[in-house]
Coordinates of C-alpha atoms and ligand atoms in Angstrom, one line a residue:
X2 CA 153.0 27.3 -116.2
X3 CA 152.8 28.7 -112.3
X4 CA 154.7 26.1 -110.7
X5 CA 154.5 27.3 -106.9
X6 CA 150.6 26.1 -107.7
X7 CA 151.7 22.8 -109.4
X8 CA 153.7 21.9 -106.4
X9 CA 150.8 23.1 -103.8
X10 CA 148.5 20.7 -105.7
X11 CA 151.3 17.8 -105.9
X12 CA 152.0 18.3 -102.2
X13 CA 148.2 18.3 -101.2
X14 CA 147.8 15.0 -103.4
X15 CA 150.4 13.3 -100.9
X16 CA 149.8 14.9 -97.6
X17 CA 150.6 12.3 -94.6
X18 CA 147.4 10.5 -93.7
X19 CA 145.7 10.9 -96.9
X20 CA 145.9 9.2 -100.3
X21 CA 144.6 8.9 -104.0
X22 CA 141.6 6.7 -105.2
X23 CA 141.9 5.3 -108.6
X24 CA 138.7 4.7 -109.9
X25 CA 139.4 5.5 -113.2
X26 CA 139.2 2.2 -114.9
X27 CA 138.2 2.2 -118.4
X28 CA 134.2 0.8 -119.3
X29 CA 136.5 -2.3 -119.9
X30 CA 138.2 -3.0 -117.1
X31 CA 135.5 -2.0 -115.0
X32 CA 133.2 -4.3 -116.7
X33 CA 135.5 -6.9 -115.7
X34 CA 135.1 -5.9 -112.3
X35 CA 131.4 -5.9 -112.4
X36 CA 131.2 -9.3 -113.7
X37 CA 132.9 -10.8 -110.7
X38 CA 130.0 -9.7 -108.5
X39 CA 127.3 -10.4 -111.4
X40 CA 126.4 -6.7 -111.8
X41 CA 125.5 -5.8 -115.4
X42 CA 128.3 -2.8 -116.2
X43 CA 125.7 0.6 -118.0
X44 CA 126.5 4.0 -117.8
X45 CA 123.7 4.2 -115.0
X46 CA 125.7 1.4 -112.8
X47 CA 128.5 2.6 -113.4
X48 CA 127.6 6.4 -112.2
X49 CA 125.5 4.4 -109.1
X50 CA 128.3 2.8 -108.0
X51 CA 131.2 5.6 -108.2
X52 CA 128.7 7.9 -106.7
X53 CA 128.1 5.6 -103.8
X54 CA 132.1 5.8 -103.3
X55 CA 132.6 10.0 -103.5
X56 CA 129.0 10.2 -101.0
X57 CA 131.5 8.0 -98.4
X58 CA 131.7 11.1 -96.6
X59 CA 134.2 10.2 -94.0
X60 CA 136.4 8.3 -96.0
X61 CA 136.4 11.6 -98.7
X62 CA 137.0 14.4 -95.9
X63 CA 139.3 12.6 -94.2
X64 CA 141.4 10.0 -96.0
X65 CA 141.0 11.0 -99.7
X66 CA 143.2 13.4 -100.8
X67 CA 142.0 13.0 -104.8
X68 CA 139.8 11.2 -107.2
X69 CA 141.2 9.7 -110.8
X70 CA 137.8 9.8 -112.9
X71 CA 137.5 8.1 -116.5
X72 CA 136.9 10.4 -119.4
X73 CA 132.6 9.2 -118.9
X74 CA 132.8 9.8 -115.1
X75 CA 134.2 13.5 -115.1
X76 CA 131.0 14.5 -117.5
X77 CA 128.4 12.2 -115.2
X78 CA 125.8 13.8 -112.9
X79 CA 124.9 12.3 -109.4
X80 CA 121.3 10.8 -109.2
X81 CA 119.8 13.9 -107.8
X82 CA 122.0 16.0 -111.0
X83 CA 124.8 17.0 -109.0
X84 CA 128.1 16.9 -111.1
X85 CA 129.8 13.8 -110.0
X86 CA 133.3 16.3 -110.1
X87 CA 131.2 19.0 -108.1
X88 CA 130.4 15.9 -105.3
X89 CA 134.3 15.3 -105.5
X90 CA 135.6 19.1 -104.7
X91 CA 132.6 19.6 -102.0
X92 CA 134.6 16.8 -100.1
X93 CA 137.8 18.2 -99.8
X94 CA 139.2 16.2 -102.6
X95 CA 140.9 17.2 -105.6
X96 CA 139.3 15.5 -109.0
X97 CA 142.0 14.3 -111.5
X98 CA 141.4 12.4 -115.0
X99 CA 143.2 9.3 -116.8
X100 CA 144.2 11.1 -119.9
X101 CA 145.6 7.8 -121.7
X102 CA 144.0 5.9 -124.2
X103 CA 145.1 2.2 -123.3
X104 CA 147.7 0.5 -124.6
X105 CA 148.4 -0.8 -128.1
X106 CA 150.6 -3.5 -129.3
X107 CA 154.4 -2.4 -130.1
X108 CA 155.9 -2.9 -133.8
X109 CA 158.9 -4.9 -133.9
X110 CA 158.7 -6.1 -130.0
X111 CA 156.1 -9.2 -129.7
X112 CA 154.3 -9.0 -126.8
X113 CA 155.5 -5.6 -125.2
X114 CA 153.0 -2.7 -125.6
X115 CA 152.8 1.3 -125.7
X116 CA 150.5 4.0 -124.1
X117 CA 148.4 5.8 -126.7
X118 CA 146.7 9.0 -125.9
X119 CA 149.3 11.9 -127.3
X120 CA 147.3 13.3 -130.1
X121 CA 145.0 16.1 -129.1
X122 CA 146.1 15.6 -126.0
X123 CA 146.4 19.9 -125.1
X124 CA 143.0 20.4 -126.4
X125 CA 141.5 17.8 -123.7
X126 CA 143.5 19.0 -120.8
X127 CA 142.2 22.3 -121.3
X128 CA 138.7 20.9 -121.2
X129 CA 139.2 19.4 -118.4
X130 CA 140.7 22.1 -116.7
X131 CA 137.6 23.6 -117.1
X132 CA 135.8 20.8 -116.1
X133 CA 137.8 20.8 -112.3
X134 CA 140.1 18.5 -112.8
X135 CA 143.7 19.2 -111.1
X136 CA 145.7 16.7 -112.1
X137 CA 145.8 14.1 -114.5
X138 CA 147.4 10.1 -115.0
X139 CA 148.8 8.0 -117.8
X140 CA 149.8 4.9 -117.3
X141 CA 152.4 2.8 -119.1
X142 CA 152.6 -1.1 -118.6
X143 CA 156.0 -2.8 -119.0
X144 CA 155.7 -6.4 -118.5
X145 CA 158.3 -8.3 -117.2
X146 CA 159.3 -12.2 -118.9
X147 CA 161.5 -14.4 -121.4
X148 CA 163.5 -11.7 -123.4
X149 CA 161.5 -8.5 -122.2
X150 CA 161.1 -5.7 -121.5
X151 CA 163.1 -4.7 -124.5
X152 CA 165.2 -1.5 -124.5
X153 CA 162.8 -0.3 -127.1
X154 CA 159.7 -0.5 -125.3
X155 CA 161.2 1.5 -122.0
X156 CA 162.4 4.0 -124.6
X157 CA 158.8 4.7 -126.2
X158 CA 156.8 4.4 -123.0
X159 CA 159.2 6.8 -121.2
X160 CA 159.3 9.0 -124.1
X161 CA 155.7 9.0 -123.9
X162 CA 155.1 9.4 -120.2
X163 CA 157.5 12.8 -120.5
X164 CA 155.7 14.0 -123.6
X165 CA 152.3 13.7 -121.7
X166 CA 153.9 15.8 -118.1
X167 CA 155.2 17.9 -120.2
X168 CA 151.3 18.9 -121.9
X169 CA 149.9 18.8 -118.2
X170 CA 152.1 20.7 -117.0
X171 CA 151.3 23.3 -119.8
X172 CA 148.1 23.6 -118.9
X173 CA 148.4 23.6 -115.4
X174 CA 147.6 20.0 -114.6
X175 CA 149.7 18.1 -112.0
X176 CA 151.3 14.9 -114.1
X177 CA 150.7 11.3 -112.6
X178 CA 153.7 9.4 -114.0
X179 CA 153.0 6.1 -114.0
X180 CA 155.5 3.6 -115.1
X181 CA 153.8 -0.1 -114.6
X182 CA 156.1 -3.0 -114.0
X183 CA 153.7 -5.8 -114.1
X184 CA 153.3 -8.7 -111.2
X185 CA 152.1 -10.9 -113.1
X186 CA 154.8 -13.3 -114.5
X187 CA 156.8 -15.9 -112.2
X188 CA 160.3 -13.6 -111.7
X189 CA 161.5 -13.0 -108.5
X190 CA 161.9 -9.7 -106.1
X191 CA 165.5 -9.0 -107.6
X192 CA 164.2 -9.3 -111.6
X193 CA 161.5 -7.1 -110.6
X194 CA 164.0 -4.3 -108.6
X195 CA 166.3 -4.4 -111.6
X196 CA 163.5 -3.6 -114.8
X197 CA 161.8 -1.3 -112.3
X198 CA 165.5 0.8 -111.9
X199 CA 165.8 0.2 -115.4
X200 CA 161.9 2.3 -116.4
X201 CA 162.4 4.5 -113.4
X202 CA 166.2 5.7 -114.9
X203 CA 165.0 6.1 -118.3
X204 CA 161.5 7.7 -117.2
X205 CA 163.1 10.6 -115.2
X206 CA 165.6 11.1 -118.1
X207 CA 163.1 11.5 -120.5
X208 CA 161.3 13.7 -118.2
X209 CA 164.6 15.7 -117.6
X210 CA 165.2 16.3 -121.6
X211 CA 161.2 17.3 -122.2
X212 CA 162.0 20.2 -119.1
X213 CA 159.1 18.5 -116.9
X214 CA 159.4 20.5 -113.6
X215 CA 159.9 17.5 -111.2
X216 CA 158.8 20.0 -107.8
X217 CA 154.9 19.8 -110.3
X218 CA 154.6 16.0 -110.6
X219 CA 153.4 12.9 -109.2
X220 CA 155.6 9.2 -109.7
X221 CA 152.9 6.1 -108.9
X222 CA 155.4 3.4 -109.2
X223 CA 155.2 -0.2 -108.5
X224 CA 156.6 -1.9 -105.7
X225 CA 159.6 -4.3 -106.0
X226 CA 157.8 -7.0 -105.4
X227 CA 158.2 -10.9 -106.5
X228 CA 155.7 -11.9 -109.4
X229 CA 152.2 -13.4 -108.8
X230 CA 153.9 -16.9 -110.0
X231 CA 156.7 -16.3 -108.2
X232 CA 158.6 -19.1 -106.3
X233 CA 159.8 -17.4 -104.1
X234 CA 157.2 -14.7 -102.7
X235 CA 158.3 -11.4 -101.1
X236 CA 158.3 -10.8 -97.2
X237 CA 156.5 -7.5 -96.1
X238 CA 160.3 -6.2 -94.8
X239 CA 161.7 -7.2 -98.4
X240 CA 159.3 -5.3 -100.0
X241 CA 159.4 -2.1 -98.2
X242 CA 163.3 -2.7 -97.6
X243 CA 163.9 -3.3 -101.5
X244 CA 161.5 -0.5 -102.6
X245 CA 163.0 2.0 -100.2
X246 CA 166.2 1.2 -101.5
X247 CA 165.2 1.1 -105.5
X248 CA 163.5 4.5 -105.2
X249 CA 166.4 6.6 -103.4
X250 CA 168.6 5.2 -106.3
X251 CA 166.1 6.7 -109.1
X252 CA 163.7 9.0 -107.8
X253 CA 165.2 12.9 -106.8
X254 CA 164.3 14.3 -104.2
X255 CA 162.8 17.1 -106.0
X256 CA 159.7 14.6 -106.5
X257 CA 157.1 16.2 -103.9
X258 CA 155.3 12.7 -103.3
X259 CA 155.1 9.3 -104.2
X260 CA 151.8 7.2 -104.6
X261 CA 151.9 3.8 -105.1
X262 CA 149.7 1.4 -107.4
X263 CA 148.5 -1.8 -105.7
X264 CA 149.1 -3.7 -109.3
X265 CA 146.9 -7.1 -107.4
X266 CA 148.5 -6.9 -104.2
X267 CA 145.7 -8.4 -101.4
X268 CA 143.7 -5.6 -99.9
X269 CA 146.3 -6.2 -96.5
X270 CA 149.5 -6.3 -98.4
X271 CA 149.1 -3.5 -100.3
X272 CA 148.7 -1.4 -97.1
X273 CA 151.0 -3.5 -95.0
X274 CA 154.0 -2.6 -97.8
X275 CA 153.2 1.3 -97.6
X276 CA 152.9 0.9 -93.9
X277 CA 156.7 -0.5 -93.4
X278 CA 158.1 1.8 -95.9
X279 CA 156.6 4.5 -93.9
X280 CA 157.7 3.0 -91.0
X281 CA 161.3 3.0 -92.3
X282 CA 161.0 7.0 -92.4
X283 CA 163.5 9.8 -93.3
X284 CA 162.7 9.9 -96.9
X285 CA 163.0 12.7 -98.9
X286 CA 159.5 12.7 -100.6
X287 CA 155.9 11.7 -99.3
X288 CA 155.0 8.1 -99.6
X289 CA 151.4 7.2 -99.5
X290 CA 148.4 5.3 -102.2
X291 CA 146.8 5.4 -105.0
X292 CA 145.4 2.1 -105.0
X293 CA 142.3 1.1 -107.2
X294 CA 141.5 -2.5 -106.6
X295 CA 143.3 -2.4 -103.0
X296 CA 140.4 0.0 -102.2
X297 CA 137.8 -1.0 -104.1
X298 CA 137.7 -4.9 -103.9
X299 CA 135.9 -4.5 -100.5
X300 CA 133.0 -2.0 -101.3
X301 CA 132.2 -3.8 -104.9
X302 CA 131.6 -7.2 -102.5
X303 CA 130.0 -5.4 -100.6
X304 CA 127.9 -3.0 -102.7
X305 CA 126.9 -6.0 -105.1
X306 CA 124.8 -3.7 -107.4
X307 CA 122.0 -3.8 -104.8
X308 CA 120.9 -0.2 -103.6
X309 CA 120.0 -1.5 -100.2
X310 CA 123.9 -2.3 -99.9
X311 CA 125.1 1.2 -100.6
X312 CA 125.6 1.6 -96.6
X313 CA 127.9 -1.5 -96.5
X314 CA 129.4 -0.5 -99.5
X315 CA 130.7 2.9 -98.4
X316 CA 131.5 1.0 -94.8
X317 CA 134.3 -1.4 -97.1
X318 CA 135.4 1.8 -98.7
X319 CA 135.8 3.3 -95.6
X320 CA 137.7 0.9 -93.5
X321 CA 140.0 0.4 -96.5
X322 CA 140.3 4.3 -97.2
X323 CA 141.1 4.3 -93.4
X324 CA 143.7 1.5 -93.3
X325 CA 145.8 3.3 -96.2
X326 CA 145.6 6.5 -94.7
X327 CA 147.1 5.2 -91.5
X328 CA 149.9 3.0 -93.7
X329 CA 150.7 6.6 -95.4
X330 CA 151.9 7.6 -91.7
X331 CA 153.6 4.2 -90.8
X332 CA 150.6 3.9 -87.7
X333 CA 148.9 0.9 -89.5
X334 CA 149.0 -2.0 -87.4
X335 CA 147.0 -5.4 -88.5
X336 CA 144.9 -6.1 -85.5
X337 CA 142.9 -2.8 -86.6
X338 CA 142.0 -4.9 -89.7
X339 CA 139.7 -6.8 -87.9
X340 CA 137.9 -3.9 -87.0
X341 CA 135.3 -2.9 -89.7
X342 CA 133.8 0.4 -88.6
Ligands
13P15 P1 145.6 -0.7 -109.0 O1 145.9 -0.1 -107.6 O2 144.4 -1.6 -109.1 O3 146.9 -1.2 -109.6 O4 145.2 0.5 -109.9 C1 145.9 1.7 -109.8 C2 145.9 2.4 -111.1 O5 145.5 3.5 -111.2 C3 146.5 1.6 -112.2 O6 146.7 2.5 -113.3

């Protein structure tokens, strides 16, 4: 492992006015997405509409800092037989890949679930080392409700997220940890600040025993936010207050960067969270995105399948790309949302 080159890639991942794009949702989930603007989800529509997003030129050269592909989009070629990666690194942008499999129920603990993806894990990173990829993201969901998360399931997912840095890191891959406390249940701010300290302390550990280099990773983390079904919803200050606050208690400051998921956060919350927490300032590691719906919502309304959209579509990405990159240096302000380049 050549860490000085782990850490330049980590550091260029989270430099101030730039961010990650997720768009590395599995044919599932991106399915899913499809559906809700009626677009039938094929390997071509898929490729159509991901190449639409790395061709936003402005939004890649200047507010992209990297690209998670899926396993399919990594191997795709543009229209014109361009390498969809090769579109990626002509940008600017580094390309990265979701190494995980998904999740899969966990014995003994009904409803909680673990991140599968460990076996053969080496001989795929090395392949897509050769393939371009730079770094790479697993992502493990706790979900937060009656009885749960159990000790158990923080145990194996945090287990897991440290045995997969530690294989990235072997092959020279920057490691996306992503521990995923869900939104999605009715508990407030201060339930979701208290699991979230809970997964972050038992992530770095694990990632302490398994010798991951912390200066040659990434931590996307949720925010402390209240739940989707919450009572009580969190105010913008909360959030970046709480967050700031939950993070300097778990995260060391050897961490070179952190990038946020937007877990179904509104398009404007999830930038106006990063933007306070920026805003809040002397931190001891880079704040910015790494949003997937939060940027792509806009351009798949926009888009709508239809190749006489594609304009529109990479206007949306833009304008979002551009918003997140200004939160990542606390100079977002709302009136510029009305904006639309
Ligand atoms: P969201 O921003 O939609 O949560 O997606 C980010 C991501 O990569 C989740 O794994």
């Amino acid at each position: 492992m050549n860490l000085a080159d782990l850490n330049k890639v980590a550091l260029a991942m989270v430099v101030p006015g730039k961010g990650v794009l997720a768009a590395d949702e599995s044919s599932g989930t991106i399915k899913k997405r499809f559906d809700a603007i009626n677009v039938e989800s094929t390997e071509e529509t898929r490729r159509d509409y991901r190449e639409m997003l790395f061709r936003s030129q402005e939004a890649m050269s200047k507010y992209v800092s990297g690209v998670i592909l899926y396993d399919e989009t990594i191997w795709q070629n543009a229209k014109d037989g361009t390498p969809l990666v090769k579109l990626i690194e002509q940008s600017g942008a580094i390309p990265g890949i979701k190494v995980d499999e998904g999740t899969q129920a966990l014995p003994n603990c009904p409803g909680e679930l673990v991140t599968a993806g460990l076996d053969k894990l080496a001989e795929r990173l090395k392949k897509y080392y050769e393939r371009g990829a730079r770094f790479a993201k697993w992502r493990a969901v706790i979900d937060i409700g009656k009885n749960i998360p159990t000790m158990t399931a923080i145990h194996v997912n945090a287990h897991a997220l440290a045995r997969y840095a530690a294989l990235c890191q072997q092959a020279q891959i920057v490691p996306i940890v992503e521990p995923e406390v869900l939104m999605d249940g009715d508990h407030d701010i201060d339930r979701c600040f208290e699991v979230t300290q809970r997964v972050l302390n038992k992530t770095f550990q694990e990632l302490r025993v398994q010798r991951v280099a912390l200066e040659g990773m990434i931590l996307k983390p949720n925010m402390a936010i209240a739940g989707k079904k919450s009572a009580k919803p969190s105010s913008v200050e909360e959030v970046a207050e709480k967050t700031i606050r939950l993070l300097k208690s778990c995260v060391p400051a050897a961490v070179p960067g952190i990038a946020f998921l937007s877990g179904g956060q509104s398009d404007e919350d999830a930038t106006a969270h990063l933007n306070a927490m920026n805003r809040i300032g002397s931190l001891p590691w880079r704040l910015t995105f790494s949003y997937g719906r939060a940027l792509q919502a806009a351009p798949q309304k926009a888009w709508s399948g239809k190749p006489e959209n594609i304009a529109a579509g990479q206007r949306a990405f833009t304008h979002r790309a551009r918003m997140n990159a200004l939160a990542s240096k606390g100079e977002w302000e709302a009136g510029l949302e009305k904006k639309v380049a």
